């Protein structure tokens, strides 16, 4: 049954085989300090560098979720407080978590800028030019939540010091694992703050990962499946081109090909529209009806989220979704009458 839910989302079909492989071969029972397990961590890290074109001097660690990364940025990388310009529910939540750890006292003292590259709740994104502008204007550390875009589009890694994503969006994997990427400057900041109070303090994580180990028993199954999915992926430039052309086609389709639908795109300005999550707006009755009809036709549309919960549905444009599934949803929308 095709699902266009933007997280948890469709997993690559090959994941079933990779997971079976991990169980059959005993990988999931390997001690996480063993050479065999460390080798899988090492390969996954190398493949991330290679397939996502992450600069060689940026470090990579695995943690449990993007929410955990929000807290790691606050506890281990923020000295005074953090700024959170945002436009949606995930940016808002990040700010609330961060300010509980490093309360906002004076915005002019903030040493960390926190941005959500792709706001999954409303289908907006910060494009390269906007990120470059933040990089020019802000002299402190920049951390970017790229949960619903990493592994779906090309990211210009040098425009921020910290990037993270959980794997249940564009990576096409089951939830429970997140990729944390951090620059030499981020590590320098962590060393200057010397925050060591938590099991997931960045310095402790870094120390472990420099030996391809983890502070606690990690999600070995998730790391193995990530490694296998990365092996099968084309270079990110190819994935990016496909994601962007599919997104352009989705926006064209929704604006031009289905005038009978009682919906409009939630985001008017094309420059702000996300390439990976498309938000469609209507009355709550119309949204409810189309989700139910899609469901009856065997297709899962993404619910709205946060302030847009009842008045939007969302279409994930993630790499694991096949052309056939997209055609199926388009055919459904073409024939749909409210
Ligand atoms: C899904 C999502 C999160 C939360 O990810 P978890 O793995 O549940 O912590 C955070 N930020 C954005 C933009 C998301 O789309």
CSV table of C-alpha atoms and ligand atoms in Angstrom, one decimal:
chain,number,residue,atom,x,y,z
A,1,UNK,CA,0.0,0.0,0.0
A,2,UNK,CA,1.7,3.2,-1.2
A,3,UNK,CA,2.4,5.6,1.7
A,4,UNK,CA,3.2,9.3,1.2
A,5,UNK,CA,3.4,9.9,5.0
A,6,UNK,CA,6.4,12.2,5.6
A,7,UNK,CA,7.8,10.2,8.5
A,8,UNK,CA,7.8,7.5,9.5
A,9,UNK,CA,7.7,7.0,5.7
A,10,UNK,CA,8.1,4.3,3.1
A,11,UNK,CA,11.2,2.3,3.7
A,12,UNK,CA,13.3,1.0,0.8
A,13,UNK,CA,11.8,-2.5,0.0
A,14,UNK,CA,15.4,-3.9,0.2
A,15,UNK,CA,15.4,-3.2,3.9
A,16,UNK,CA,13.4,-6.4,4.5
A,17,UNK,CA,16.3,-8.4,3.1
A,18,UNK,CA,19.0,-6.3,4.9
A,19,UNK,CA,17.2,-6.8,8.2
A,20,UNK,CA,16.9,-10.6,7.6
A,21,UNK,CA,20.6,-10.7,6.7
A,22,UNK,CA,21.6,-8.9,9.9
A,23,UNK,CA,19.6,-11.4,12.0
A,24,UNK,CA,20.7,-14.5,10.0
A,25,UNK,CA,24.4,-13.7,10.0
A,26,UNK,CA,24.4,-12.8,13.7
A,27,UNK,CA,25.3,-9.2,13.2
A,28,UNK,CA,22.5,-8.1,15.6
A,29,UNK,CA,24.1,-10.3,18.3
A,30,UNK,CA,27.6,-8.9,17.9
A,31,UNK,CA,29.1,-7.2,20.9
A,32,UNK,CA,29.3,-3.5,20.0
A,33,UNK,CA,32.9,-3.3,21.1
A,34,UNK,CA,33.8,-6.2,18.8
A,35,UNK,CA,35.9,-5.7,15.6
A,36,UNK,CA,33.1,-6.9,13.4
A,37,UNK,CA,30.6,-4.4,14.8
A,38,UNK,CA,33.2,-1.5,14.7
A,39,UNK,CA,33.8,-2.4,11.1
A,40,UNK,CA,30.1,-1.9,10.2
A,41,UNK,CA,30.1,1.5,12.0
A,42,UNK,CA,33.3,2.5,10.1
A,43,UNK,CA,31.8,1.5,6.8
A,44,UNK,CA,28.5,3.3,7.5
A,45,UNK,CA,30.5,6.5,8.3
A,46,UNK,CA,32.7,6.2,5.2
A,47,UNK,CA,29.6,5.6,3.0
A,48,UNK,CA,27.9,8.7,4.4
A,49,UNK,CA,31.0,10.8,3.6
A,50,UNK,CA,31.1,9.3,0.1
A,51,UNK,CA,27.5,9.1,-1.0
A,52,UNK,CA,26.3,12.3,0.6
A,53,UNK,CA,29.5,14.2,-0.2
A,54,UNK,CA,30.2,15.2,3.4
A,55,UNK,CA,33.6,17.0,3.7
A,56,UNK,CA,36.4,14.7,5.0
A,57,UNK,CA,37.0,17.0,8.0
A,58,UNK,CA,33.4,16.9,9.2
A,59,UNK,CA,32.8,14.2,11.9
A,60,UNK,CA,29.8,11.8,12.0
A,61,UNK,CA,28.2,10.1,14.9
A,62,UNK,CA,25.0,8.0,15.3
A,63,UNK,CA,22.5,8.8,18.0
A,64,UNK,CA,18.8,7.8,18.5
A,65,UNK,CA,16.7,10.6,17.1
A,66,UNK,CA,16.7,14.1,15.8
A,67,UNK,CA,15.1,15.2,19.1
A,68,UNK,CA,18.2,13.9,20.9
A,69,UNK,CA,20.3,16.0,18.5
A,70,UNK,CA,18.3,19.2,19.5
A,71,UNK,CA,19.3,18.4,23.1
A,72,UNK,CA,22.9,17.7,22.2
A,73,UNK,CA,23.2,21.0,20.5
A,74,UNK,CA,21.8,22.8,23.5
A,75,UNK,CA,23.8,21.0,26.2
A,76,UNK,CA,27.1,20.4,24.5
A,77,UNK,CA,27.5,23.2,21.9
A,78,UNK,CA,25.6,26.2,23.2
A,79,UNK,CA,27.5,28.3,25.7
A,80,UNK,CA,25.0,31.2,26.4
A,81,UNK,CA,21.8,30.7,24.5
A,82,UNK,CA,20.6,29.9,21.0
A,83,UNK,CA,18.5,31.7,18.4
A,84,UNK,CA,15.7,29.9,16.5
A,85,UNK,CA,14.2,31.8,13.6
A,86,UNK,CA,11.5,29.4,12.5
A,87,UNK,CA,8.3,29.1,10.5
A,88,UNK,CA,6.7,25.9,11.7
A,89,UNK,CA,6.1,23.3,14.4
A,90,UNK,CA,9.5,21.5,14.4
A,91,UNK,CA,11.4,24.8,14.6
A,92,UNK,CA,9.1,25.8,17.5
A,93,UNK,CA,9.6,22.5,19.4
A,94,UNK,CA,13.4,22.7,19.0
A,95,UNK,CA,13.4,26.2,20.4
A,96,UNK,CA,11.3,25.1,23.4
A,97,UNK,CA,13.6,22.1,24.2
A,98,UNK,CA,16.7,24.2,23.7
A,99,UNK,CA,15.6,27.1,25.9
A,100,UNK,CA,14.7,24.7,28.8
A,101,UNK,CA,18.4,23.7,28.7
A,102,UNK,CA,19.9,27.1,27.9
A,103,UNK,CA,17.3,29.7,28.7
A,104,UNK,CA,16.9,32.8,26.5
A,105,UNK,CA,18.2,35.7,28.5
A,106,UNK,CA,19.5,38.1,25.9
A,107,UNK,CA,19.2,37.4,22.2
A,108,UNK,CA,22.4,39.5,21.5
A,109,UNK,CA,24.4,37.1,23.6
A,110,UNK,CA,23.4,34.0,21.6
A,111,UNK,CA,26.4,32.0,20.4
A,112,UNK,CA,24.4,29.4,18.4
A,113,UNK,CA,21.9,29.8,15.6
A,114,UNK,CA,19.5,26.9,15.1
A,115,UNK,CA,17.7,26.5,11.7
A,116,UNK,CA,15.4,23.9,10.3
A,117,UNK,CA,16.4,23.4,6.6
A,118,UNK,CA,13.2,21.6,5.7
A,119,UNK,CA,10.1,22.4,7.9
A,120,UNK,CA,8.2,19.1,7.6
A,121,UNK,CA,5.1,20.5,9.3
A,122,UNK,CA,4.3,23.0,6.5
A,123,UNK,CA,6.4,22.0,3.5
A,124,UNK,CA,8.8,25.0,3.5
A,125,UNK,CA,12.6,24.9,3.1
A,126,UNK,CA,15.5,27.3,3.5
A,127,UNK,CA,17.3,27.3,0.2
A,128,UNK,CA,21.1,27.5,-0.3
A,129,UNK,CA,21.1,31.3,-0.7
A,130,UNK,CA,19.2,31.8,2.6
A,131,UNK,CA,21.6,29.5,4.4
A,132,UNK,CA,24.5,31.3,2.9
A,133,UNK,CA,23.1,34.7,4.1
A,134,UNK,CA,22.8,33.3,7.7
A,135,UNK,CA,26.4,32.1,7.4
A,136,UNK,CA,27.6,35.6,6.4
A,137,UNK,CA,25.5,37.4,9.1
A,138,UNK,CA,26.1,35.1,12.1
A,139,UNK,CA,29.5,34.7,13.5
A,140,UNK,CA,28.7,31.9,16.0
A,141,UNK,CA,28.0,28.2,15.5
A,142,UNK,CA,25.1,27.2,13.1
A,143,UNK,CA,23.2,24.0,13.6
A,144,UNK,CA,20.7,22.8,11.0
A,145,UNK,CA,17.9,20.3,11.4
A,146,UNK,CA,17.8,18.5,8.0
A,147,UNK,CA,15.6,15.6,9.2
A,148,UNK,CA,13.3,15.6,6.2
A,149,UNK,CA,15.9,16.5,3.5
A,150,UNK,CA,19.2,14.8,4.2
A,151,UNK,CA,19.8,12.0,1.7
A,152,UNK,CA,17.0,13.5,-0.5
A,153,UNK,CA,18.7,16.7,-1.7
A,154,UNK,CA,22.2,18.1,-1.9
A,155,UNK,CA,23.2,20.1,1.2
A,156,UNK,CA,26.1,22.5,1.2
A,157,UNK,CA,27.7,21.2,4.4
A,158,UNK,CA,30.1,24.1,4.8
A,159,UNK,CA,27.2,26.5,5.4
A,160,UNK,CA,26.7,25.1,8.9
A,161,UNK,CA,28.7,23.4,11.7
A,162,UNK,CA,26.1,20.9,12.8
A,163,UNK,CA,23.7,18.9,10.6
A,164,UNK,CA,21.4,16.1,11.7
A,165,UNK,CA,18.6,13.8,10.5
A,166,UNK,CA,16.8,10.8,11.8
A,167,UNK,CA,16.6,8.0,9.2
A,168,UNK,CA,12.9,7.5,9.0
A,169,UNK,CA,12.4,10.3,6.3
A,170,UNK,CA,14.7,10.6,3.2
A,171,UNK,CA,16.9,7.7,4.2
A,172,UNK,CA,14.0,5.3,3.7
A,173,UNK,CA,14.7,3.3,6.9
A,174,UNK,CA,12.8,2.5,10.1
A,175,UNK,CA,13.0,5.0,13.0
A,176,UNK,CA,15.3,4.8,15.9
A,177,UNK,CA,18.6,6.1,14.5
A,178,UNK,CA,19.9,9.6,13.7
A,179,UNK,CA,22.9,10.8,11.8
A,180,UNK,CA,24.8,13.7,13.5
A,181,UNK,CA,27.4,15.6,11.4
A,182,UNK,CA,29.6,18.2,13.0
A,183,UNK,CA,32.5,20.4,11.8
A,184,UNK,CA,36.0,20.9,13.3
A,185,UNK,CA,34.7,24.3,14.6
A,186,UNK,CA,31.8,22.5,16.4
A,187,UNK,CA,34.3,20.1,18.0
A,188,UNK,CA,36.4,23.1,19.1
A,189,UNK,CA,33.3,24.7,20.7
A,190,UNK,CA,32.5,21.4,22.5
A,191,UNK,CA,36.1,21.2,23.8
A,192,UNK,CA,35.9,24.9,25.0
A,193,UNK,CA,32.7,24.2,26.8
A,194,UNK,CA,34.0,20.9,28.1
A,195,UNK,CA,30.5,19.7,28.9
A,196,UNK,CA,30.7,16.1,30.2
A,197,UNK,CA,27.6,15.7,32.3
A,198,UNK,CA,25.6,13.4,30.1
A,199,UNK,CA,25.7,10.0,28.5
A,200,UNK,CA,25.2,11.8,25.2
A,201,UNK,CA,27.6,14.7,25.8
A,202,UNK,CA,29.2,15.4,22.4
A,203,UNK,CA,32.7,15.0,23.7
A,204,UNK,CA,31.9,11.6,25.1
A,205,UNK,CA,30.2,10.6,21.8
A,206,UNK,CA,33.1,12.0,19.8
A,207,UNK,CA,35.6,10.1,21.8
A,208,UNK,CA,33.7,6.8,21.3
A,209,UNK,CA,33.1,7.4,17.6
A,210,UNK,CA,36.8,8.2,16.9
A,211,UNK,CA,37.2,4.4,17.7
A,212,UNK,CA,34.0,3.5,15.8
A,213,UNK,CA,32.3,2.7,19.2
A,214,UNK,CA,29.3,4.2,20.9
A,215,UNK,CA,28.8,5.3,24.6
A,216,UNK,CA,25.8,2.9,24.9
A,217,UNK,CA,24.6,-0.2,23.2
A,218,UNK,CA,23.6,1.2,19.8
A,219,UNK,CA,20.9,0.4,17.3
A,220,UNK,CA,23.0,-2.2,15.5
A,221,UNK,CA,20.2,-3.3,13.2
A,222,UNK,CA,19.6,0.3,12.2
A,223,UNK,CA,23.3,1.0,11.6
A,224,UNK,CA,23.6,-2.2,9.5
A,225,UNK,CA,20.5,-1.4,7.4
A,226,UNK,CA,21.8,2.2,7.0
A,227,UNK,CA,25.1,0.9,5.7
A,228,UNK,CA,23.4,-1.5,3.2
A,229,UNK,CA,21.0,1.2,2.0
A,230,UNK,CA,23.9,3.7,1.5
A,231,UNK,CA,25.7,1.0,-0.6
A,232,UNK,CA,22.8,0.9,-3.0
A,233,UNK,CA,22.3,4.6,-3.3
A,234,UNK,CA,23.6,6.6,-6.2
A,235,UNK,CA,25.7,9.7,-5.5
A,236,UNK,CA,23.6,12.5,-3.8
A,237,UNK,CA,23.9,14.7,-7.0
A,238,UNK,CA,21.8,12.1,-8.8
A,239,UNK,CA,19.3,11.7,-6.0
A,240,UNK,CA,19.0,15.5,-5.8
A,241,UNK,CA,18.3,15.9,-9.5
A,242,UNK,CA,15.5,13.3,-9.3
A,243,UNK,CA,14.0,14.7,-6.1
A,244,UNK,CA,13.9,18.2,-7.5
A,245,UNK,CA,12.4,17.2,-10.8
A,246,UNK,CA,9.8,15.1,-9.1
A,247,UNK,CA,9.0,18.1,-6.8
A,248,UNK,CA,8.7,20.5,-9.7
A,249,UNK,CA,6.4,18.0,-11.4
A,250,UNK,CA,4.2,17.6,-8.2
A,251,UNK,CA,3.8,21.4,-7.9
A,252,UNK,CA,3.0,21.7,-11.6
A,253,UNK,CA,0.5,18.8,-11.4
A,254,UNK,CA,-1.3,20.2,-8.3
A,255,UNK,CA,-1.5,23.8,-9.7
A,256,UNK,CA,-2.4,22.9,-13.3
A,257,UNK,CA,-3.7,19.4,-13.8
A,258,UNK,CA,-6.4,18.9,-11.1
A,259,UNK,CA,-8.5,22.1,-11.1
A,260,UNK,CA,-11.5,20.2,-9.9
A,261,UNK,CA,-9.9,19.6,-6.5
A,262,UNK,CA,-11.0,21.8,-3.7
A,263,UNK,CA,-7.4,22.4,-2.6
A,264,UNK,CA,-4.5,24.9,-3.0
A,265,UNK,CA,-0.9,24.6,-2.2
A,266,UNK,CA,-0.3,25.8,1.4
A,267,UNK,CA,2.9,27.7,0.4
A,268,UNK,CA,2.4,30.4,-2.2
A,269,UNK,CA,5.9,31.5,-2.8
A,270,UNK,CA,7.7,28.9,-5.0
A,271,UNK,CA,11.1,29.9,-3.6
A,272,UNK,CA,10.0,28.7,-0.1
A,273,UNK,CA,8.4,25.4,-1.2
A,274,UNK,CA,10.1,22.2,0.0
A,275,UNK,CA,11.4,19.7,-2.5
A,276,UNK,CA,10.7,16.8,-0.2
A,277,UNK,CA,7.4,17.5,1.6
A,278,UNK,CA,4.4,19.0,-0.3
A,279,UNK,CA,1.7,20.6,1.8
A,280,UNK,CA,-1.8,20.9,0.3
A,281,UNK,CA,-4.5,23.0,2.0
A,282,UNK,CA,-8.3,22.9,2.1
A,283,UNK,CA,-11.2,23.0,4.5
A,284,UNK,CA,-11.0,20.4,7.3
A,285,UNK,CA,-14.1,18.6,5.7
A,286,UNK,CA,-12.4,18.4,2.3
A,287,UNK,CA,-9.1,17.3,3.8
A,288,UNK,CA,-10.8,14.6,5.9
A,289,UNK,CA,-12.8,13.4,2.9
A,290,UNK,CA,-9.8,13.1,0.5
A,291,UNK,CA,-7.7,11.3,3.1
A,292,UNK,CA,-10.5,8.8,3.7
A,293,UNK,CA,-11.1,8.3,-0.1
A,294,UNK,CA,-7.4,7.8,-0.7
A,295,UNK,CA,-7.3,5.3,2.2
A,296,UNK,CA,-10.1,3.4,0.6
A,297,UNK,CA,-8.1,3.3,-2.6
A,298,UNK,CA,-5.2,1.9,-0.8
A,299,UNK,CA,-3.1,5.1,-0.6
A,300,UNK,CA,-1.9,6.8,2.6
A,301,UNK,CA,-1.7,10.5,2.5
A,302,UNK,CA,0.3,12.3,5.2
A,303,UNK,CA,-1.8,14.0,7.8
A,304,UNK,CA,-1.4,17.7,8.5
A,305,UNK,CA,0.9,18.6,11.5
A,306,UNK,CA,0.7,21.2,14.3
A,307,UNK,CA,-1.3,24.3,13.4
A,308,UNK,CA,-2.0,22.7,10.0
A,309,UNK,CA,-3.2,19.4,11.4
A,310,UNK,CA,-6.8,19.5,10.1
A,311,UNK,CA,-6.5,21.9,7.1
A,312,UNK,CA,-3.7,20.2,5.1
A,313,UNK,CA,-2.5,16.9,3.9
A,314,UNK,CA,1.1,16.3,3.0
A,315,UNK,CA,2.8,14.3,0.2
A,316,UNK,CA,6.2,13.0,1.0
A,317,UNK,CA,8.6,13.3,-2.0
A,318,UNK,CA,11.2,10.9,-0.6
A,319,UNK,CA,13.6,8.9,-2.7
A,320,UNK,CA,12.3,5.5,-1.6
A,321,UNK,CA,8.9,6.2,-3.2
A,322,UNK,CA,8.7,4.7,-6.7
A,323,UNK,CA,7.5,6.3,-9.9
A,324,UNK,CA,4.7,3.8,-10.0
A,325,UNK,CA,3.4,4.9,-6.6
A,326,UNK,CA,3.5,8.5,-7.7
A,327,UNK,CA,1.6,7.7,-10.8
A,328,UNK,CA,-1.0,5.8,-8.7
A,329,UNK,CA,-1.5,8.9,-6.4
A,330,UNK,CA,-1.8,11.2,-9.4
A,331,UNK,CA,-4.4,8.9,-11.1
A,332,UNK,CA,-6.3,8.9,-7.8
A,333,UNK,CA,-6.2,12.7,-7.6
A,334,UNK,CA,-7.2,13.2,-11.3
A,335,UNK,CA,-10.4,11.2,-10.9
A,336,UNK,CA,-11.3,12.4,-7.4
A,337,UNK,CA,-14.5,14.5,-7.1
A,338,UNK,CA,-15.4,16.0,-3.7
B,1,LIG,C1,10.5,14.2,12.0
B,1,LIG,C2,11.3,15.4,12.4
B,1,LIG,C3,11.9,15.6,13.6
B,1,LIG,C4,11.8,14.6,14.7
B,1,LIG,O1,12.6,13.5,14.5
B,1,LIG,P1,12.7,12.3,15.6
B,1,LIG,O2,13.5,11.3,15.0
B,1,LIG,O3,11.2,11.9,15.9
B,1,LIG,O4,13.3,12.9,16.8
B,1,LIG,C5,12.6,16.8,13.8
B,1,LIG,N1,12.7,17.8,12.9
B,1,LIG,C6,12.0,17.6,11.7
B,1,LIG,C7,12.1,18.7,10.7
B,1,LIG,C8,11.3,16.5,11.4
B,1,LIG,O5,10.7,16.4,10.2
